[in-house]
Coordinates of N, CA and C in Angstrom, one line a residue:
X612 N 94.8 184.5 147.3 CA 95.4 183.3 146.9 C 94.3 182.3 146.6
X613 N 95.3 181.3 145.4 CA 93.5 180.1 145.2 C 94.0 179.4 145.5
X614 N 93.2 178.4 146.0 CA 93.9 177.6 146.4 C 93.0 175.9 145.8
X615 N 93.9 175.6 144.9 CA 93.8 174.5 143.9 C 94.1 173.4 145.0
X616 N 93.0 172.2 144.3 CA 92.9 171.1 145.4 C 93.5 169.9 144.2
X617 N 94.2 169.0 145.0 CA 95.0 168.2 144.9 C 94.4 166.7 144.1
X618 N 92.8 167.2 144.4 CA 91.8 166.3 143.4 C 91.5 166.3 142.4
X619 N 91.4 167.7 142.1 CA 90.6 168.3 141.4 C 91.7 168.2 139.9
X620 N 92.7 168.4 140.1 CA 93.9 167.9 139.0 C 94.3 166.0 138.5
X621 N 93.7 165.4 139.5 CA 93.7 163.7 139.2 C 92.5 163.7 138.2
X622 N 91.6 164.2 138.8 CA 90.0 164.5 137.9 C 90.4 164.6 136.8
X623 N 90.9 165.8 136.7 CA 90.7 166.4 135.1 C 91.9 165.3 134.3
X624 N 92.8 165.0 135.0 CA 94.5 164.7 134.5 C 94.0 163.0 133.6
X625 N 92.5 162.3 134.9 CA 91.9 160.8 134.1 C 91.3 161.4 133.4
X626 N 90.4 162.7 133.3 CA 89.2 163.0 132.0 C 90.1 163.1 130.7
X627 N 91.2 163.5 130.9 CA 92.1 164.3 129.4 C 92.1 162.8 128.4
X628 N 92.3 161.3 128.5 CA 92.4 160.6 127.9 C 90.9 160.7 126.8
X629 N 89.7 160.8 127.8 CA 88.5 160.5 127.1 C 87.9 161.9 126.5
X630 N 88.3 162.5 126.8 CA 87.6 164.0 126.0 C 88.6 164.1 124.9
X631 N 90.1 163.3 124.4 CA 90.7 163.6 123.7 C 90.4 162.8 122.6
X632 N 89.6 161.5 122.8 CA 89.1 160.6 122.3 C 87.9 160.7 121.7
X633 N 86.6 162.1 122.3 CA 85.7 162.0 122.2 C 86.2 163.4 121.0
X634 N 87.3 164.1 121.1 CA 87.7 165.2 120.3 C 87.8 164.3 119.0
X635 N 89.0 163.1 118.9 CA 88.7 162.4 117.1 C 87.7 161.7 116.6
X636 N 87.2 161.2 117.7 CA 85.3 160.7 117.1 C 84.6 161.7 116.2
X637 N 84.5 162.9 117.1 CA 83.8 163.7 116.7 C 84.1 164.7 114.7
X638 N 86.1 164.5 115.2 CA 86.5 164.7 113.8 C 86.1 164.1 112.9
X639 N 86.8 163.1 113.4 CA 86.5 161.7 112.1 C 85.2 161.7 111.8
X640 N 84.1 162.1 112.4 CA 82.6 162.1 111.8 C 82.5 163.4 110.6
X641 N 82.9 163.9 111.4 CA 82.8 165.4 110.8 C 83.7 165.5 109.2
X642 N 84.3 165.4 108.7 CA 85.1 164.5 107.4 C 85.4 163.2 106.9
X643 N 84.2 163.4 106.0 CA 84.0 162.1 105.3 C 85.5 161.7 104.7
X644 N 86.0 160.3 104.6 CA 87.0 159.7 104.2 C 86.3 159.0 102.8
X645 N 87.4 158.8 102.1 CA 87.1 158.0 100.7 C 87.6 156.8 101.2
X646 N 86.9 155.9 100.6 CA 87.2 154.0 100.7 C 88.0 153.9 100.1
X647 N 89.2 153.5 99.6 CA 89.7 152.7 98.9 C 89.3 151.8 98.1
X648 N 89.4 152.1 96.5 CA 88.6 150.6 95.8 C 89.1 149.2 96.0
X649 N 88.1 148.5 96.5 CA 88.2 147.2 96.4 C 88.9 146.8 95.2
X650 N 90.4 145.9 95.4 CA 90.5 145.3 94.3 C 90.0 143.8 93.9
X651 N 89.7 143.1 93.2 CA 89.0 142.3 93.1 C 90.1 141.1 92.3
X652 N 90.1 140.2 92.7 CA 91.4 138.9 92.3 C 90.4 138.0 91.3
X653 N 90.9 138.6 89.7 CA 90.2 137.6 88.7 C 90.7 136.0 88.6
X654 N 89.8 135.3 88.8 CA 90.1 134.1 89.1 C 89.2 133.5 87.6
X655 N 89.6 132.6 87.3 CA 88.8 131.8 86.1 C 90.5 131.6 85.6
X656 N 90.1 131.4 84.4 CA 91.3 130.5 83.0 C 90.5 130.8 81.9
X657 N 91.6 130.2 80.6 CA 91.1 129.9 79.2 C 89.9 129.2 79.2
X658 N 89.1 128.5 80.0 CA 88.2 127.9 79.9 C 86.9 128.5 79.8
X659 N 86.9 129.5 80.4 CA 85.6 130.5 80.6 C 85.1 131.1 78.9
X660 N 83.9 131.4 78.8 CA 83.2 131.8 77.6 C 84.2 132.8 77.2
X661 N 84.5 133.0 76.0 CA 85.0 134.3 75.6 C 84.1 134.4 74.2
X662 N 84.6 135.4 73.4 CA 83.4 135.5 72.3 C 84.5 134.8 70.9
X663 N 84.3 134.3 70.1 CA 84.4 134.0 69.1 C 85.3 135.0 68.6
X664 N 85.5 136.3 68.5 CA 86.2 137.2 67.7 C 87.9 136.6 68.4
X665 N 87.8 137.4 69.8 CA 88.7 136.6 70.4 C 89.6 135.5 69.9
X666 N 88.7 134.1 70.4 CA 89.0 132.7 70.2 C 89.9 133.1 68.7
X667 N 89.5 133.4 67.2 CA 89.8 133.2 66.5 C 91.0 134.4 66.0
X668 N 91.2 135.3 66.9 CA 92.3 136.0 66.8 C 93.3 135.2 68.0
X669 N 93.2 134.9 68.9 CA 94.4 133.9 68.9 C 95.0 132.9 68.1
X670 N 93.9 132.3 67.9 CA 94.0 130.5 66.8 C 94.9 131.2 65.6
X671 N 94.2 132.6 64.5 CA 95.3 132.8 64.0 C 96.2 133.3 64.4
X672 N 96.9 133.8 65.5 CA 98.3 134.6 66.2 C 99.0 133.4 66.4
X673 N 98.5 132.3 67.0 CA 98.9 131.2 67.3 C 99.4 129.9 66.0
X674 N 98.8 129.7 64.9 CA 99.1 129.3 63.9 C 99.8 129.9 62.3
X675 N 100.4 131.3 63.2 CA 100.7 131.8 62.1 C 100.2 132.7 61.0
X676 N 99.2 132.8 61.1 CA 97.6 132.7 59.9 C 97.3 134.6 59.5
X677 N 97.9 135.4 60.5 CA 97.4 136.6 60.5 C 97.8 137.9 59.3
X678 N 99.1 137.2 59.0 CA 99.3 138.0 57.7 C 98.7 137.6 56.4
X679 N 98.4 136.3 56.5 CA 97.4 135.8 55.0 C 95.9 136.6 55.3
X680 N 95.3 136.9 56.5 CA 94.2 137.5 56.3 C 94.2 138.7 56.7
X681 N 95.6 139.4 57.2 CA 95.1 140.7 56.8 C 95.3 140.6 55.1
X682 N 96.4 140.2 54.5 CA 96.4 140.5 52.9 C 95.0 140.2 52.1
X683 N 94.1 138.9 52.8 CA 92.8 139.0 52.1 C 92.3 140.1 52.6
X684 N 91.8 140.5 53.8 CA 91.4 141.6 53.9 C 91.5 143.1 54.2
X685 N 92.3 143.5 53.0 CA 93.1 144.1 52.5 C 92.4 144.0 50.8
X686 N 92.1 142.9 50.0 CA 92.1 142.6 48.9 C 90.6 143.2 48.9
X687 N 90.0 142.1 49.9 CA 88.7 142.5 50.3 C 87.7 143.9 50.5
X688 N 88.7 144.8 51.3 CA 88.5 145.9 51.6 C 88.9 146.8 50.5
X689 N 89.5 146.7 49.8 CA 90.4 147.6 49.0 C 89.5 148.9 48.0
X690 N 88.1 149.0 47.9 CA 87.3 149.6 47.4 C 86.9 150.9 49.0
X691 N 87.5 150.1 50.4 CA 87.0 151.1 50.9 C 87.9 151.7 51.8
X692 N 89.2 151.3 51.6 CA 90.4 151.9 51.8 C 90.6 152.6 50.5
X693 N 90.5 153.0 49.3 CA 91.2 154.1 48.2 C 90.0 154.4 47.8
X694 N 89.1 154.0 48.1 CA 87.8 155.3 47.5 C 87.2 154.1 45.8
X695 N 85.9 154.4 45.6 CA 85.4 153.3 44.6 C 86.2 153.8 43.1
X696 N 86.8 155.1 42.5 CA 87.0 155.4 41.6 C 88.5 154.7 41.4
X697 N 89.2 155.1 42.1 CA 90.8 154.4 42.3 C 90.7 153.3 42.1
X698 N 89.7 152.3 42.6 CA 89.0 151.2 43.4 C 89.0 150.4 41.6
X699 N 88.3 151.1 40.5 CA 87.9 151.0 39.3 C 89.3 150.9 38.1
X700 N 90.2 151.4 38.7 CA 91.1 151.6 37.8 C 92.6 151.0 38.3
X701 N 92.8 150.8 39.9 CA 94.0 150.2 40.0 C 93.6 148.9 41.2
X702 N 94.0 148.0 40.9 CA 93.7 146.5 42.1 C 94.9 146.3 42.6
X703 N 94.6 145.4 43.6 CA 95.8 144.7 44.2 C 96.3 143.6 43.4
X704 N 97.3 143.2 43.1 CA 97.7 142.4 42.5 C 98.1 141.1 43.2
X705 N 99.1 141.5 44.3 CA 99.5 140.5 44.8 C 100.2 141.3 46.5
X706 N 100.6 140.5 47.1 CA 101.4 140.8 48.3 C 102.0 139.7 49.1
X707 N 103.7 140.6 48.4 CA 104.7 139.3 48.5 C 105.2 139.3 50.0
X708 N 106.0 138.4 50.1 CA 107.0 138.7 51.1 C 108.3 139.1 50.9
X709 N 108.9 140.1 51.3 CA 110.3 140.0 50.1 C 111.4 140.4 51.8
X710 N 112.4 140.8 51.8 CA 113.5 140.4 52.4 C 113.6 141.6 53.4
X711 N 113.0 143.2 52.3 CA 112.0 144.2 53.6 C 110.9 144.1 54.1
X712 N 110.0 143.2 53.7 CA 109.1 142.9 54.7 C 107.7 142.6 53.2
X713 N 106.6 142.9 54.1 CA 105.3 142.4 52.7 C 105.8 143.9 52.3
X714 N 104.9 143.6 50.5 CA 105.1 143.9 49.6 C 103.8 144.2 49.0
X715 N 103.1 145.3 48.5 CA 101.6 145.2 47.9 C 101.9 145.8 46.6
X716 N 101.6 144.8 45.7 CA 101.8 145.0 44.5 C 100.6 145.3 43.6
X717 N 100.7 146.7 42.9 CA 99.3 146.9 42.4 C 99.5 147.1 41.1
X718 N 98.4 147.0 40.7 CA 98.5 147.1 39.1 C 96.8 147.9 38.4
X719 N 97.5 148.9 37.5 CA 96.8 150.2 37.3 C 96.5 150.2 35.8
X720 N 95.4 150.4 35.7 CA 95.0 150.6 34.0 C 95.7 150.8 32.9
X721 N 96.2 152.3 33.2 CA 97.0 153.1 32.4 C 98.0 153.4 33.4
X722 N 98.9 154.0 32.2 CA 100.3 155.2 32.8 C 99.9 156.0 33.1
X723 N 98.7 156.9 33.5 CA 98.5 157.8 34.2 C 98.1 157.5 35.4
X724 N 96.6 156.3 35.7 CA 96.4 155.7 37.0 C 97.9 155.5 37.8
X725 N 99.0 154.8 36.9 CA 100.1 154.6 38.0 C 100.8 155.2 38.3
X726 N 101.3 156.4 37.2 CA 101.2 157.8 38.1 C 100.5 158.5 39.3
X727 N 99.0 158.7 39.1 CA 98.5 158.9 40.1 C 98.8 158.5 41.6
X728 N 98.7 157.0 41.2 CA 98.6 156.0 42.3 C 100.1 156.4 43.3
X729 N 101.1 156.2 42.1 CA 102.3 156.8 43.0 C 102.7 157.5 44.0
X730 N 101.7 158.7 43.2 CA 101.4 160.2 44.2 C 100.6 159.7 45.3
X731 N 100.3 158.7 45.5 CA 99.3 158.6 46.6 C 99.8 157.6 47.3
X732 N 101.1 156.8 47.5 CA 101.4 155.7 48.1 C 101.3 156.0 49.8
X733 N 101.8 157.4 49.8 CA 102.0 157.8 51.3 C 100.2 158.1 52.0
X734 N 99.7 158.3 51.4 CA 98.4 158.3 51.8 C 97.6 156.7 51.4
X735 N 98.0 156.1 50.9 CA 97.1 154.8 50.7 C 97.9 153.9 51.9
X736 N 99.1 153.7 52.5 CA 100.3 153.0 53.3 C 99.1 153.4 54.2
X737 N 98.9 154.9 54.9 CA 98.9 155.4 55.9 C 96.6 155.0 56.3
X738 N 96.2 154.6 55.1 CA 94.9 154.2 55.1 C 95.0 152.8 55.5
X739 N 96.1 152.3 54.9 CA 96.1 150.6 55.2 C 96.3 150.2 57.2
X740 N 97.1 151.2 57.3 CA 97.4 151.1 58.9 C 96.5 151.6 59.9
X741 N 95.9 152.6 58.8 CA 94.9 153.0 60.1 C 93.5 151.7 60.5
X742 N 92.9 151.4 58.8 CA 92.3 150.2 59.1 C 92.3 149.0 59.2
X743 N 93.5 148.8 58.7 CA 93.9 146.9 59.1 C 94.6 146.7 60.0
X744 N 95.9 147.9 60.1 CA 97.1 147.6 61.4 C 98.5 147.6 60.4
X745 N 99.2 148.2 61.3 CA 100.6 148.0 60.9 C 101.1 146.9 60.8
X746 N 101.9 146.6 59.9 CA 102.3 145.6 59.6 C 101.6 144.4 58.4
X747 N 100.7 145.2 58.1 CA 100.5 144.2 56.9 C 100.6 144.6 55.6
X748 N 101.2 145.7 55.4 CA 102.2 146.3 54.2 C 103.2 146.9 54.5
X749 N 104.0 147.0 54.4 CA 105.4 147.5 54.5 C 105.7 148.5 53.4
X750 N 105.6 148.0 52.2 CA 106.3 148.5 50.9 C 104.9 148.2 49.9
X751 N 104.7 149.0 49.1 CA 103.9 149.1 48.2 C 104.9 149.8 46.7
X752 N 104.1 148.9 45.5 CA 104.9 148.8 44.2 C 103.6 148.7 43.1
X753 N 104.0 150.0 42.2 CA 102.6 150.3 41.3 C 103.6 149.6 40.2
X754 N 102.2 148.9 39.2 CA 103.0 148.5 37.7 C 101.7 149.0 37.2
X755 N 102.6 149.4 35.6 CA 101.3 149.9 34.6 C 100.9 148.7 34.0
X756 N 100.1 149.3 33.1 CA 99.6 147.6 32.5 C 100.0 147.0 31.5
X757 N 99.4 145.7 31.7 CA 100.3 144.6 31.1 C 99.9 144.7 29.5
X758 N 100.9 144.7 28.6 CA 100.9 145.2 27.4 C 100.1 144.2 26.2
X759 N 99.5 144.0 25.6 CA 99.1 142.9 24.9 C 99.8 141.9 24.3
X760 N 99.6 140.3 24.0 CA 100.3 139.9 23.3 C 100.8 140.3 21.8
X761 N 102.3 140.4 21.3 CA 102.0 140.8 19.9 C 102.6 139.7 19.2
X762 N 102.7 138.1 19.2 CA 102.6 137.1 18.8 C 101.6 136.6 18.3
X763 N 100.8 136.9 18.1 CA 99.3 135.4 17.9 C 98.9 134.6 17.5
X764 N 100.1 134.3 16.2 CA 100.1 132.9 15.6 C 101.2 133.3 14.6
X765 N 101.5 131.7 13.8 CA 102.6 131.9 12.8 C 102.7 132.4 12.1
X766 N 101.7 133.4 11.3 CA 101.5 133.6 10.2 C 101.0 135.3 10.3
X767 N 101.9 136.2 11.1 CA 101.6 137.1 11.2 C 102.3 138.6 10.9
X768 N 101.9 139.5 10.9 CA 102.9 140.4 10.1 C 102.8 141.3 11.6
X769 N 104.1 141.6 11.2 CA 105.8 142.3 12.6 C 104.5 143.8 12.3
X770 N 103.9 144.2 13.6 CA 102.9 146.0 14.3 C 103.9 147.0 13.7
X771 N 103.8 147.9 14.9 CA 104.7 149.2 14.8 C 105.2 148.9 16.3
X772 N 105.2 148.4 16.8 CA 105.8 148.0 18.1 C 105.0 148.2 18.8
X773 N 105.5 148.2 20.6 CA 104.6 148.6 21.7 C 104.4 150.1 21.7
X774 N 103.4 150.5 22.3 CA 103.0 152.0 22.7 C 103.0 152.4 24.0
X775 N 102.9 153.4 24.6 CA 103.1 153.7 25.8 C 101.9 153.3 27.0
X776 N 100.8 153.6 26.6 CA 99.4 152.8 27.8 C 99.1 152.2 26.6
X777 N 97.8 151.4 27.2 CA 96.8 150.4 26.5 C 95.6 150.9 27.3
X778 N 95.3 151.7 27.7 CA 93.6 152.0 28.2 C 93.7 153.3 28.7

């Protein structure tokens, strides 16, 4: 028989707290933990430096101003949204506002350019949005060209009429 002393279990029974203690120390060293990112509380206002591009894309969001310059620049750009050849033979004309939305009205040399052009509305729309942004054409409208005058004074003798292009 053993005979187990009545101390010797108080001993061990007070060590179990600190050796269980010295067992998660040891864990916890042994597997690194990840930090949590600091979040950081931005503090400032409108008052702080911002850059000029900024500033001036509010001022026009704020005044209204943003569809007049995408349409200039649109007008502006228009050699490097359809390529310099297209660029040579069909311009922007105008860009209305009408009741479905803006309107880019082009106008093309000949009856063939506005043919062309036609064929190409779905790819010229989809150029306009990739580089200016949606919303600053809606609807696009090709016209052929504008026919000459055939009045030019009082004293003139009646053509053969109009003809189908002029260039």
């Amino acid at each position: 028989m053993t005979d187990e002393s009545p101390q010797g279990d108080t001993e061990a029974a007070s060590d179990l707290p600190r050796t269980a203690l010295a067992r998660a120390k040891a864990s916890a060293r042994a597997t690194p933990t990840k930090k949590a990112p600091v979040r950081r509380v931005q503090y400032g206002d409108d008052r702080d430096p911002q850059t000029i591009d900024t500033v001036m894309q509010g001022w026009l969001r704020d005044h209204g101003y943003e569809s007049q310059v995408g349409s200039g620049s649109l007008v502006a750009r228009w050699p490097e949204i359809v390529g310099e050849t297209l660029a040579d033979h069909v311009v922007p004309e105008a860009v209305r506002e009408t009741a479905d939305g803006r309107e880019l009205v082009l106008r093309a040399d000949s009856t063939a350019w506005a043919t062309q052009v036609r064929l190409l509305i779905p790819t010229i729309h989809g150029r306009i949005r990739s580089l200016l942004g949606a919303g600053v054409v809606d609807r696009i409208r090709v016209s052929g060209p504008v026919p000459p005058a055939r009045n030019p004074g009082p004293r003139r003798v009646p053509g053969r009429g109009p003809r189908d292009t002029y260039g």
